[in-house]
């Protein structure tokens, strides 16, 4: 079983309630629900069915809030964030592949 410190240092650990998450992001609870509906992320559900958010999800929500605050439609903001994250993941995969090729060539 993971130690409490390990869980709190894990960006994917669902440590925040909806109320606390909304407070941290500076948005309403409804805004967080709409991010779920727009499929930016799916919050973890507690045994009682309550939404729980990770630090990673809060960073995504904050990015979305900032874009919406600057006039981007919510659905468009979510799609942009998803595409940016997919691009970053592909670029990281490419960098790792290039490093492996260079190491094999050496």
PDB file of N, CA and C in Angstrom:
ATOM      1  N   UNK A   1       0.843  -1.182   0.000  1.00  0.00           N
ATOM      2  CA  UNK A   1       0.000   0.000   0.000  1.00  0.00           C
ATOM      3  C   UNK A   1       0.891   1.249   0.000  1.00  0.00           C
ATOM      4  N   UNK A   2       0.477   2.254  -0.770  1.00  0.00           N
ATOM      5  CA  UNK A   2       1.265   3.487  -0.864  1.00  0.00           C
ATOM      6  C   UNK A   2       1.211   4.251   0.463  1.00  0.00           C
ATOM      7  N   UNK A   3       2.312   4.886   0.788  1.00  0.00           N
ATOM      8  CA  UNK A   3       2.397   5.713   1.990  1.00  0.00           C
ATOM      9  C   UNK A   3       1.693   7.047   1.731  1.00  0.00           C
ATOM     10  N   UNK A   4       1.149   7.701   2.753  1.00  0.00           N
ATOM     11  CA  UNK A   4       0.454   8.981   2.556  1.00  0.00           C
ATOM     12  C   UNK A   4       1.314  10.024   1.838  1.00  0.00           C
ATOM     13  N   UNK A   5       2.601  10.103   2.176  1.00  0.00           N
ATOM     14  CA  UNK A   5       3.463  11.083   1.509  1.00  0.00           C
ATOM     15  C   UNK A   5       3.584  10.790   0.025  1.00  0.00           C
ATOM     16  N   UNK A   6       3.626   9.505  -0.342  1.00  0.00           N
ATOM     17  CA  UNK A   6       3.706   9.123  -1.747  1.00  0.00           C
ATOM     18  C   UNK A   6       2.457   9.584  -2.492  1.00  0.00           C
ATOM     19  N   UNK A   7       1.298   9.418  -1.860  1.00  0.00           N
ATOM     20  CA  UNK A   7       0.040   9.799  -2.501  1.00  0.00           C
ATOM     21  C   UNK A   7      -0.040  11.310  -2.682  1.00  0.00           C
ATOM     22  N   UNK A   8       0.396  12.051  -1.687  1.00  0.00           N
ATOM     23  CA  UNK A   8       0.301  13.505  -1.771  1.00  0.00           C
ATOM     24  C   UNK A   8       1.304  14.091  -2.754  1.00  0.00           C
ATOM     25  N   UNK A   9       2.365  13.370  -3.050  1.00  0.00           N
ATOM     26  CA  UNK A   9       3.338  13.821  -4.049  1.00  0.00           C
ATOM     27  C   UNK A   9       2.979  13.354  -5.449  1.00  0.00           C
ATOM     28  N   UNK A  10       1.940  12.560  -5.569  1.00  0.00           N
ATOM     29  CA  UNK A  10       1.502  12.013  -6.845  1.00  0.00           C
ATOM     30  C   UNK A  10       0.540  13.001  -7.513  1.00  0.00           C
ATOM     31  N   UNK A  11       0.913  13.522  -8.681  1.00  0.00           N
ATOM     32  CA  UNK A  11       0.067  14.487  -9.399  1.00  0.00           C
ATOM     33  C   UNK A  11      -1.277  13.900  -9.817  1.00  0.00           C
ATOM     34  N   UNK A  12      -1.372  12.577  -9.877  1.00  0.00           N
ATOM     35  CA  UNK A  12      -2.611  11.934 -10.314  1.00  0.00           C
ATOM     36  C   UNK A  12      -3.488  11.454  -9.164  1.00  0.00           C
ATOM     37  N   UNK A  13      -3.030  11.645  -7.930  1.00  0.00           N
ATOM     38  CA  UNK A  13      -3.821  11.210  -6.778  1.00  0.00           C
ATOM     39  C   UNK A  13      -5.000  12.159  -6.579  1.00  0.00           C
ATOM     40  N   UNK A  14      -6.226  11.643  -6.521  1.00  0.00           N
ATOM     41  CA  UNK A  14      -7.426  12.497  -6.401  1.00  0.00           C
ATOM     42  C   UNK A  14      -7.621  13.006  -4.971  1.00  0.00           C
ATOM     43  N   UNK A  15      -6.880  14.019  -4.608  1.00  0.00           N
ATOM     44  CA  UNK A  15      -6.851  14.494  -3.227  1.00  0.00           C
ATOM     45  C   UNK A  15      -7.847  15.613  -2.926  1.00  0.00           C
ATOM     46  N   UNK A  16      -8.438  16.224  -3.943  1.00  0.00           N
ATOM     47  CA  UNK A  16      -9.225  17.438  -3.710  1.00  0.00           C
ATOM     48  C   UNK A  16     -10.713  17.226  -3.969  1.00  0.00           C
ATOM     49  N   UNK A  17     -11.517  17.685  -3.039  1.00  0.00           N
ATOM     50  CA  UNK A  17     -12.969  17.666  -3.221  1.00  0.00           C
ATOM     51  C   UNK A  17     -13.345  18.716  -4.258  1.00  0.00           C
ATOM     52  N   UNK A  18     -14.551  18.636  -4.735  1.00  0.00           N
ATOM     53  CA  UNK A  18     -14.998  19.602  -5.736  1.00  0.00           C
ATOM     54  C   UNK A  18     -14.946  21.028  -5.198  1.00  0.00           C
ATOM     55  N   UNK A  19     -15.398  21.230  -3.981  1.00  0.00           N
ATOM     56  CA  UNK A  19     -15.384  22.571  -3.402  1.00  0.00           C
ATOM     57  C   UNK A  19     -13.985  23.136  -3.293  1.00  0.00           C
ATOM     58  N   UNK A  20     -13.056  22.330  -2.804  1.00  0.00           N
ATOM     59  CA  UNK A  20     -11.667  22.775  -2.668  1.00  0.00           C
ATOM     60  C   UNK A  20     -11.044  22.976  -4.040  1.00  0.00           C
ATOM     61  N   UNK A  21     -11.336  22.087  -4.986  1.00  0.00           N
ATOM     62  CA  UNK A  21     -10.800  22.212  -6.341  1.00  0.00           C
ATOM     63  C   UNK A  21     -11.271  23.518  -6.987  1.00  0.00           C
ATOM     64  N   UNK A  22     -12.556  23.833  -6.842  1.00  0.00           N
ATOM     65  CA  UNK A  22     -13.096  25.072  -7.400  1.00  0.00           C
ATOM     66  C   UNK A  22     -12.410  26.278  -6.772  1.00  0.00           C
ATOM     67  N   UNK A  23     -12.175  26.218  -5.481  1.00  0.00           N
ATOM     68  CA  UNK A  23     -11.498  27.313  -4.779  1.00  0.00           C
ATOM     69  C   UNK A  23     -10.064  27.490  -5.298  1.00  0.00           C
ATOM     70  N   UNK A  24      -9.346  26.402  -5.464  1.00  0.00           N
ATOM     71  CA  UNK A  24      -7.962  26.462  -5.933  1.00  0.00           C
ATOM     72  C   UNK A  24      -7.896  27.020  -7.352  1.00  0.00           C
ATOM     73  N   UNK A  25      -8.799  26.556  -8.214  1.00  0.00           N
ATOM     74  CA  UNK A  25      -8.803  26.972  -9.625  1.00  0.00           C
ATOM     75  C   UNK A  25      -9.348  28.388  -9.779  1.00  0.00           C
ATOM     76  N   UNK A  26     -10.161  28.828  -8.831  1.00  0.00           N
ATOM     77  CA  UNK A  26     -10.784  30.139  -8.937  1.00  0.00           C
ATOM     78  C   UNK A  26     -11.967  30.120  -9.880  1.00  0.00           C
ATOM     79  N   UNK A  27     -12.688  29.011  -9.842  1.00  0.00           N
ATOM     80  CA  UNK A  27     -13.848  28.838 -10.715  1.00  0.00           C
ATOM     81  C   UNK A  27     -14.996  28.265  -9.895  1.00  0.00           C
ATOM     82  N   UNK A  28     -16.146  28.183 -10.511  1.00  0.00           N
ATOM     83  CA  UNK A  28     -17.300  27.619  -9.815  1.00  0.00           C
ATOM     84  C   UNK A  28     -17.286  26.089  -9.916  1.00  0.00           C
ATOM     85  N   UNK A  29     -18.057  25.470  -9.057  1.00  0.00           N
ATOM     86  CA  UNK A  29     -18.206  24.020  -9.138  1.00  0.00           C
ATOM     87  C   UNK A  29     -18.874  23.632 -10.449  1.00  0.00           C
ATOM     88  N   UNK A  30     -19.776  24.462 -10.924  1.00  0.00           N
ATOM     89  CA  UNK A  30     -20.426  24.205 -12.213  1.00  0.00           C
ATOM     90  C   UNK A  30     -19.400  24.199 -13.339  1.00  0.00           C
ATOM     91  N   UNK A  31     -18.418  25.086 -13.284  1.00  0.00           N
ATOM     92  CA  UNK A  31     -17.361  25.117 -14.297  1.00  0.00           C
ATOM     93  C   UNK A  31     -16.628  23.776 -14.321  1.00  0.00           C
ATOM     94  N   UNK A  32     -16.308  23.234 -13.161  1.00  0.00           N
ATOM     95  CA  UNK A  32     -15.631  21.934 -13.103  1.00  0.00           C
ATOM     96  C   UNK A  32     -16.514  20.830 -13.673  1.00  0.00           C
ATOM     97  N   UNK A  33     -17.812  20.877 -13.405  1.00  0.00           N
ATOM     98  CA  UNK A  33     -18.733  19.893 -13.978  1.00  0.00           C
ATOM     99  C   UNK A  33     -18.742  19.993 -15.501  1.00  0.00           C
ATOM    100  N   UNK A  34     -18.713  21.213 -16.003  1.00  0.00           N
ATOM    101  CA  UNK A  34     -18.729  21.423 -17.454  1.00  0.00           C
ATOM    102  C   UNK A  34     -17.447  20.912 -18.102  1.00  0.00           C
ATOM    103  N   UNK A  35     -16.314  20.985 -17.405  1.00  0.00           N
ATOM    104  CA  UNK A  35     -15.069  20.425 -17.940  1.00  0.00           C
ATOM    105  C   UNK A  35     -15.180  18.915 -18.067  1.00  0.00           C
ATOM    106  N   UNK A  36     -15.830  18.295 -17.106  1.00  0.00           N
ATOM    107  CA  UNK A  36     -16.083  16.853 -17.163  1.00  0.00           C
ATOM    108  C   UNK A  36     -16.981  16.544 -18.362  1.00  0.00           C
ATOM    109  N   UNK A  37     -18.048  17.305 -18.539  1.00  0.00           N
ATOM    110  CA  UNK A  37     -18.963  17.102 -19.662  1.00  0.00           C
ATOM    111  C   UNK A  37     -18.261  17.302 -21.008  1.00  0.00           C
ATOM    112  N   UNK A  38     -17.314  18.245 -21.055  1.00  0.00           N
ATOM    113  CA  UNK A  38     -16.556  18.512 -22.281  1.00  0.00           C
ATOM    114  C   UNK A  38     -15.420  17.509 -22.481  1.00  0.00           C
ATOM    115  N   UNK A  39     -15.285  16.583 -21.542  1.00  0.00           N
ATOM    116  CA  UNK A  39     -14.313  15.495 -21.609  1.00  0.00           C
ATOM    117  C   UNK A  39     -12.860  15.959 -21.552  1.00  0.00           C
ATOM    118  N   UNK A  40     -12.623  17.092 -20.861  1.00  0.00           N
ATOM    119  CA  UNK A  40     -11.235  17.501 -20.644  1.00  0.00           C
ATOM    120  C   UNK A  40     -10.568  16.498 -19.719  1.00  0.00           C
ATOM    121  N   UNK A  41     -11.303  16.046 -18.718  1.00  0.00           N
ATOM    122  CA  UNK A  41     -10.844  14.995 -17.816  1.00  0.00           C
ATOM    123  C   UNK A  41     -12.068  14.400 -17.136  1.00  0.00           C
ATOM    124  N   UNK A  42     -11.881  13.243 -16.554  1.00  0.00           N
ATOM    125  CA  UNK A  42     -12.942  12.601 -15.791  1.00  0.00           C
ATOM    126  C   UNK A  42     -12.477  12.497 -14.344  1.00  0.00           C
ATOM    127  N   UNK A  43     -13.101  13.235 -13.446  1.00  0.00           N
ATOM    128  CA  UNK A  43     -12.671  13.161 -12.048  1.00  0.00           C
ATOM    129  C   UNK A  43     -12.962  11.780 -11.466  1.00  0.00           C
ATOM    130  N   UNK A  44     -12.149  11.411 -10.492  1.00  0.00           N
ATOM    131  CA  UNK A  44     -12.360  10.183  -9.752  1.00  0.00           C
ATOM    132  C   UNK A  44     -13.645  10.345  -8.944  1.00  0.00           C
ATOM    133  N   UNK A  45     -14.322   9.250  -8.696  1.00  0.00           N
ATOM    134  CA  UNK A  45     -15.528   9.295  -7.857  1.00  0.00           C
ATOM    135  C   UNK A  45     -15.262   8.527  -6.561  1.00  0.00           C
ATOM    136  N   UNK A  46     -15.584   9.151  -5.457  1.00  0.00           N
ATOM    137  CA  UNK A  46     -15.454   8.494  -4.155  1.00  0.00           C
ATOM    138  C   UNK A  46     -16.516   7.405  -4.046  1.00  0.00           C
ATOM    139  N   UNK A  47     -16.437   6.606  -2.993  1.00  0.00           N
ATOM    140  CA  UNK A  47     -17.431   5.555  -2.773  1.00  0.00           C
ATOM    141  C   UNK A  47     -18.841   6.142  -2.692  1.00  0.00           C
ATOM    142  N   UNK A  48     -18.949   7.371  -2.225  1.00  0.00           N
ATOM    143  CA  UNK A  48     -20.249   8.039  -2.132  1.00  0.00           C
ATOM    144  C   UNK A  48     -20.657   8.747  -3.411  1.00  0.00           C
ATOM    145  N   UNK A  49     -19.831   8.671  -4.452  1.00  0.00           N
ATOM    146  CA  UNK A  49     -20.161   9.278  -5.744  1.00  0.00           C
ATOM    147  C   UNK A  49     -19.697  10.716  -5.902  1.00  0.00           C
ATOM    148  N   UNK A  50     -18.958  11.236  -4.931  1.00  0.00           N
ATOM    149  CA  UNK A  50     -18.490  12.617  -5.001  1.00  0.00           C
ATOM    150  C   UNK A  50     -17.246  12.717  -5.880  1.00  0.00           C
ATOM    151  N   UNK A  51     -17.162  13.795  -6.639  1.00  0.00           N
ATOM    152  CA  UNK A  51     -16.008  14.015  -7.503  1.00  0.00           C
ATOM    153  C   UNK A  51     -14.777  14.363  -6.673  1.00  0.00           C
ATOM    154  N   UNK A  52     -13.640  13.808  -7.085  1.00  0.00           N
ATOM    155  CA  UNK A  52     -12.348  14.098  -6.462  1.00  0.00           C
ATOM    156  C   UNK A  52     -11.381  14.434  -7.588  1.00  0.00           C
ATOM    157  N   UNK A  53     -10.537  15.431  -7.370  1.00  0.00           N
ATOM    158  CA  UNK A  53      -9.644  15.938  -8.410  1.00  0.00           C
ATOM    159  C   UNK A  53      -8.176  15.797  -8.016  1.00  0.00           C
ATOM    160  N   UNK A  54      -7.345  15.572  -9.002  1.00  0.00           N
ATOM    161  CA  UNK A  54      -5.897  15.498  -8.795  1.00  0.00           C
ATOM    162  C   UNK A  54      -5.275  16.855  -9.114  1.00  0.00           C
ATOM    163  N   UNK A  55      -4.027  17.010  -8.727  1.00  0.00           N
ATOM    164  CA  UNK A  55      -3.312  18.255  -9.046  1.00  0.00           C
ATOM    165  C   UNK A  55      -3.195  18.429 -10.552  1.00  0.00           C
ATOM    166  N   UNK A  56      -2.954  17.338 -11.263  1.00  0.00           N
ATOM    167  CA  UNK A  56      -2.876  17.414 -12.728  1.00  0.00           C
ATOM    168  C   UNK A  56      -4.194  17.939 -13.304  1.00  0.00           C
ATOM    169  N   UNK A  57      -5.314  17.417 -12.836  1.00  0.00           N
ATOM    170  CA  UNK A  57      -6.616  17.882 -13.313  1.00  0.00           C
ATOM    171  C   UNK A  57      -6.847  19.339 -12.957  1.00  0.00           C
ATOM    172  N   UNK A  58      -6.368  19.766 -11.791  1.00  0.00           N
ATOM    173  CA  UNK A  58      -6.515  21.175 -11.417  1.00  0.00           C
ATOM    174  C   UNK A  58      -5.695  22.074 -12.327  1.00  0.00           C
ATOM    175  N   UNK A  59      -4.526  21.621 -12.752  1.00  0.00           N
ATOM    176  CA  UNK A  59      -3.731  22.419 -13.703  1.00  0.00           C
ATOM    177  C   UNK A  59      -4.463  22.548 -15.035  1.00  0.00           C
ATOM    178  N   UNK A  60      -5.074  21.460 -15.507  1.00  0.00           N
ATOM    179  CA  UNK A  60      -5.862  21.516 -16.742  1.00  0.00           C
ATOM    180  C   UNK A  60      -7.042  22.467 -16.580  1.00  0.00           C
ATOM    181  N   UNK A  61      -7.724  22.384 -15.444  1.00  0.00           N
ATOM    182  CA  UNK A  61      -8.874  23.255 -15.191  1.00  0.00           C
ATOM    183  C   UNK A  61      -8.452  24.719 -15.157  1.00  0.00           C
ATOM    184  N   UNK A  62      -7.306  24.999 -14.560  1.00  0.00           N
ATOM    185  CA  UNK A  62      -6.820  26.378 -14.500  1.00  0.00           C
ATOM    186  C   UNK A  62      -6.484  26.883 -15.900  1.00  0.00           C
ATOM    187  N   UNK A  63      -5.895  26.028 -16.724  1.00  0.00           N
ATOM    188  CA  UNK A  63      -5.617  26.425 -18.116  1.00  0.00           C
ATOM    189  C   UNK A  63      -6.914  26.734 -18.847  1.00  0.00           C
ATOM    190  N   UNK A  64      -7.911  25.882 -18.669  1.00  0.00           N
ATOM    191  CA  UNK A  64      -9.203  26.091 -19.326  1.00  0.00           C
ATOM    192  C   UNK A  64      -9.859  27.383 -18.837  1.00  0.00           C
ATOM    193  N   UNK A  65      -9.826  27.609 -17.526  1.00  0.00           N
ATOM    194  CA  UNK A  65     -10.423  28.835 -16.978  1.00  0.00           C
ATOM    195  C   UNK A  65      -9.760  30.069 -17.566  1.00  0.00           C
ATOM    196  N   UNK A  66      -8.445  30.047 -17.660  1.00  0.00           N
ATOM    197  CA  UNK A  66      -7.729  31.191 -18.217  1.00  0.00           C
ATOM    198  C   UNK A  66      -8.138  31.440 -19.670  1.00  0.00           C
ATOM    199  N   UNK A  67      -8.242  30.379 -20.449  1.00  0.00           N
ATOM    200  CA  UNK A  67      -8.642  30.534 -21.854  1.00  0.00           C
ATOM    201  C   UNK A  67     -10.072  31.056 -21.962  1.00  0.00           C
ATOM    202  N   UNK A  68     -10.965  30.510 -21.145  1.00  0.00           N
ATOM    203  CA  UNK A  68     -12.366  30.961 -21.160  1.00  0.00           C
ATOM    204  C   UNK A  68     -12.445  32.419 -20.721  1.00  0.00           C
ATOM    205  N   UNK A  69     -11.658  32.793 -19.720  1.00  0.00           N
ATOM    206  CA  UNK A  69     -11.633  34.185 -19.264  1.00  0.00           C
ATOM    207  C   UNK A  69     -11.182  35.140 -20.364  1.00  0.00           C
ATOM    208  N   UNK A  70     -10.388  34.619 -21.312  1.00  0.00           N
ATOM    209  CA  UNK A  70      -9.906  35.451 -22.419  1.00  0.00           C
ATOM    210  C   UNK A  70     -10.782  35.326 -23.659  1.00  0.00           C
ATOM    211  N   UNK A  71     -11.978  34.701 -23.505  1.00  0.00           N
ATOM    212  CA  UNK A  71     -12.953  34.709 -24.589  1.00  0.00           C
ATOM    213  C   UNK A  71     -13.052  33.446 -25.423  1.00  0.00           C
ATOM    214  N   UNK A  72     -12.290  32.423 -25.105  1.00  0.00           N
ATOM    215  CA  UNK A  72     -12.371  31.167 -25.854  1.00  0.00           C
ATOM    216  C   UNK A  72     -13.568  30.371 -25.339  1.00  0.00           C
ATOM    217  N   UNK A  73     -14.329  29.800 -26.253  1.00  0.00           N
ATOM    218  CA  UNK A  73     -15.457  28.958 -25.858  1.00  0.00           C
ATOM    219  C   UNK A  73     -14.942  27.757 -25.058  1.00  0.00           C
ATOM    220  N   UNK A  74     -15.706  27.323 -24.080  1.00  0.00           N
ATOM    221  CA  UNK A  74     -15.279  26.236 -23.199  1.00  0.00           C
ATOM    222  C   UNK A  74     -14.896  24.982 -23.988  1.00  0.00           C
ATOM    223  N   UNK A  75     -15.736  24.561 -24.913  1.00  0.00           N
ATOM    224  CA  UNK A  75     -15.462  23.346 -25.679  1.00  0.00           C
ATOM    225  C   UNK A  75     -14.193  23.501 -26.504  1.00  0.00           C
ATOM    226  N   UNK A  76     -13.982  24.685 -27.071  1.00  0.00           N
ATOM    227  CA  UNK A  76     -12.770  24.939 -27.853  1.00  0.00           C
ATOM    228  C   UNK A  76     -11.542  24.926 -26.944  1.00  0.00           C
ATOM    229  N   UNK A  77     -11.644  25.530 -25.778  1.00  0.00           N
ATOM    230  CA  UNK A  77     -10.530  25.543 -24.831  1.00  0.00           C
ATOM    231  C   UNK A  77     -10.151  24.119 -24.445  1.00  0.00           C
ATOM    232  N   UNK A  78     -11.145  23.290 -24.165  1.00  0.00           N
ATOM    233  CA  UNK A  78     -10.872  21.900 -23.789  1.00  0.00           C
ATOM    234  C   UNK A  78     -10.193  21.155 -24.927  1.00  0.00           C
ATOM    235  N   UNK A  79     -10.667  21.361 -26.133  1.00  0.00           N
ATOM    236  CA  UNK A  79     -10.068  20.674 -27.295  1.00  0.00           C
ATOM    237  C   UNK A  79      -8.632  21.133 -27.501  1.00  0.00           C
ATOM    238  N   UNK A  80      -8.388  22.420 -27.373  1.00  0.00           N
ATOM    239  CA  UNK A  80      -7.021  22.951 -27.525  1.00  0.00           C
ATOM    240  C   UNK A  80      -6.100  22.335 -26.479  1.00  0.00           C
ATOM    241  N   UNK A  81      -6.538  22.279 -25.246  1.00  0.00           N
ATOM    242  CA  UNK A  81      -5.710  21.719 -24.165  1.00  0.00           C
ATOM    243  C   UNK A  81      -5.424  20.248 -24.421  1.00  0.00           C
ATOM    244  N   UNK A  82      -6.429  19.505 -24.838  1.00  0.00           N
ATOM    245  CA  UNK A  82      -6.236  18.088 -25.144  1.00  0.00           C
ATOM    246  C   UNK A  82      -5.210  17.928 -26.259  1.00  0.00           C
ATOM    247  N   UNK A  83      -5.336  18.721 -27.321  1.00  0.00           N
ATOM    248  CA  UNK A  83      -4.400  18.631 -28.441  1.00  0.00           C
ATOM    249  C   UNK A  83      -2.989  19.049 -28.033  1.00  0.00           C
ATOM    250  N   UNK A  84      -2.884  20.094 -27.204  1.00  0.00           N
ATOM    251  CA  UNK A  84      -1.558  20.514 -26.722  1.00  0.00           C
ATOM    252  C   UNK A  84      -0.896  19.397 -25.916  1.00  0.00           C
ATOM    253  N   UNK A  85      -1.669  18.749 -25.064  1.00  0.00           N
ATOM    254  CA  UNK A  85      -1.117  17.661 -24.252  1.00  0.00           C
ATOM    255  C   UNK A  85      -0.730  16.461 -25.117  1.00  0.00           C
ATOM    256  N   UNK A  86      -1.537  16.159 -26.130  1.00  0.00           N
ATOM    257  CA  UNK A  86      -1.191  15.065 -27.031  1.00  0.00           C
ATOM    258  C   UNK A  86       0.086  15.381 -27.807  1.00  0.00           C
ATOM    259  N   UNK A  87       0.223  16.629 -28.240  1.00  0.00           N
ATOM    260  CA  UNK A  87       1.424  17.037 -28.952  1.00  0.00           C
ATOM    261  C   UNK A  87       2.645  16.930 -28.049  1.00  0.00           C
ATOM    262  N   UNK A  88       2.548  17.402 -26.819  1.00  0.00           N
ATOM    263  CA  UNK A  88       3.674  17.318 -25.884  1.00  0.00           C
ATOM    264  C   UNK A  88       4.065  15.870 -25.624  1.00  0.00           C
ATOM    265  N   UNK A  89       3.074  15.004 -25.485  1.00  0.00           N
ATOM    266  CA  UNK A  89       3.358  13.583 -25.268  1.00  0.00           C
ATOM    267  C   UNK A  89       4.064  12.982 -26.489  1.00  0.00           C
ATOM    268  N   UNK A  90       3.620  13.334 -27.682  1.00  0.00           N
ATOM    269  CA  UNK A  90       4.255  12.823 -28.903  1.00  0.00           C
ATOM    270  C   UNK A  90       5.682  13.352 -29.039  1.00  0.00           C
ATOM    271  N   UNK A  91       5.887  14.619 -28.714  1.00  0.00           N
ATOM    272  CA  UNK A  91       7.231  15.191 -28.784  1.00  0.00           C
ATOM    273  C   UNK A  91       8.164  14.514 -27.782  1.00  0.00           C
ATOM    274  N   UNK A  92       7.665  14.244 -26.584  1.00  0.00           N
ATOM    275  CA  UNK A  92       8.474  13.551 -25.573  1.00  0.00           C
ATOM    276  C   UNK A  92       8.817  12.139 -26.038  1.00  0.00           C
ATOM    277  N   UNK A  93       7.846  11.461 -26.612  1.00  0.00           N
ATOM    278  CA  UNK A  93       8.084  10.117 -27.148  1.00  0.00           C
ATOM    279  C   UNK A  93       9.154  10.166 -28.236  1.00  0.00           C
ATOM    280  N   UNK A  94       9.086  11.169 -29.103  1.00  0.00           N
ATOM    281  CA  UNK A  94      10.056  11.336 -30.176  1.00  0.00           C
ATOM    282  C   UNK A  94      11.455  11.612 -29.606  1.00  0.00           C
ATOM    283  N   UNK A  95      11.545  12.477 -28.599  1.00  0.00           N
ATOM    284  CA  UNK A  95      12.844  12.760 -27.968  1.00  0.00           C
ATOM    285  C   UNK A  95      13.441  11.498 -27.356  1.00  0.00           C
ATOM    286  N   UNK A  96      12.611  10.721 -26.677  1.00  0.00           N
ATOM    287  CA  UNK A  96      13.084   9.476 -26.071  1.00  0.00           C
ATOM    288  C   UNK A  96      13.568   8.497 -27.144  1.00  0.00           C
ATOM    289  N   UNK A  97      12.844   8.412 -28.229  1.00  0.00           N
ATOM    290  CA  UNK A  97      13.220   7.531 -29.343  1.00  0.00           C
ATOM    291  C   UNK A  97      14.558   7.970 -29.940  1.00  0.00           C
ATOM    292  N   UNK A  98      14.726   9.274 -30.132  1.00  0.00           N
ATOM    293  CA  UNK A  98      15.991   9.782 -30.682  1.00  0.00           C
ATOM    294  C   UNK A  98      17.154   9.493 -29.738  1.00  0.00           C
ATOM    295  N   UNK A  99      16.945   9.632 -28.433  1.00  0.00           N
ATOM    296  CA  UNK A  99      18.002   9.322 -27.459  1.00  0.00           C
ATOM    297  C   UNK A  99      18.396   7.852 -27.527  1.00  0.00           C
ATOM    298  N   UNK A 100      17.393   6.981 -27.649  1.00  0.00           N
ATOM    299  CA  UNK A 100      17.680   5.540 -27.743  1.00  0.00           C
ATOM    300  C   UNK A 100      18.472   5.242 -29.014  1.00  0.00           C
ATOM    301  N   UNK A 101      18.112   5.867 -30.117  1.00  0.00           N
ATOM    302  CA  UNK A 101      18.844   5.651 -31.377  1.00  0.00           C
ATOM    303  C   UNK A 101      20.269   6.136 -31.258  1.00  0.00           C
ATOM    304  N   UNK A 102      20.458   7.296 -30.622  1.00  0.00           N
ATOM    305  CA  UNK A 102      21.821   7.823 -30.452  1.00  0.00           C
ATOM    306  C   UNK A 102      22.654   6.919 -29.546  1.00  0.00           C
ATOM    307  N   UNK A 103      22.034   6.397 -28.503  1.00  0.00           N
ATOM    308  CA  UNK A 103      22.744   5.500 -27.583  1.00  0.00           C
ATOM    309  C   UNK A 103      23.105   4.193 -28.296  1.00  0.00           C
ATOM    310  N   UNK A 104      22.218   3.688 -29.137  1.00  0.00           N
ATOM    311  CA  UNK A 104      22.498   2.460 -29.877  1.00  0.00           C
ATOM    312  C   UNK A 104      23.602   2.663 -30.908  1.00  0.00           C
ATOM    313  N   UNK A 105      23.681   3.862 -31.484  1.00  0.00           N
ATOM    314  CA  UNK A 105      24.679   4.171 -32.505  1.00  0.00           C
ATOM    315  C   UNK A 105      26.063   4.372 -31.882  1.00  0.00           C
ATOM    316  N   UNK A 106      26.093   4.719 -30.620  1.00  0.00           N
ATOM    317  CA  UNK A 106      27.386   5.015 -29.958  1.00  0.00           C
ATOM    318  C   UNK A 106      28.160   3.782 -29.576  1.00  0.00           C
TER     319      UNK A 106
END
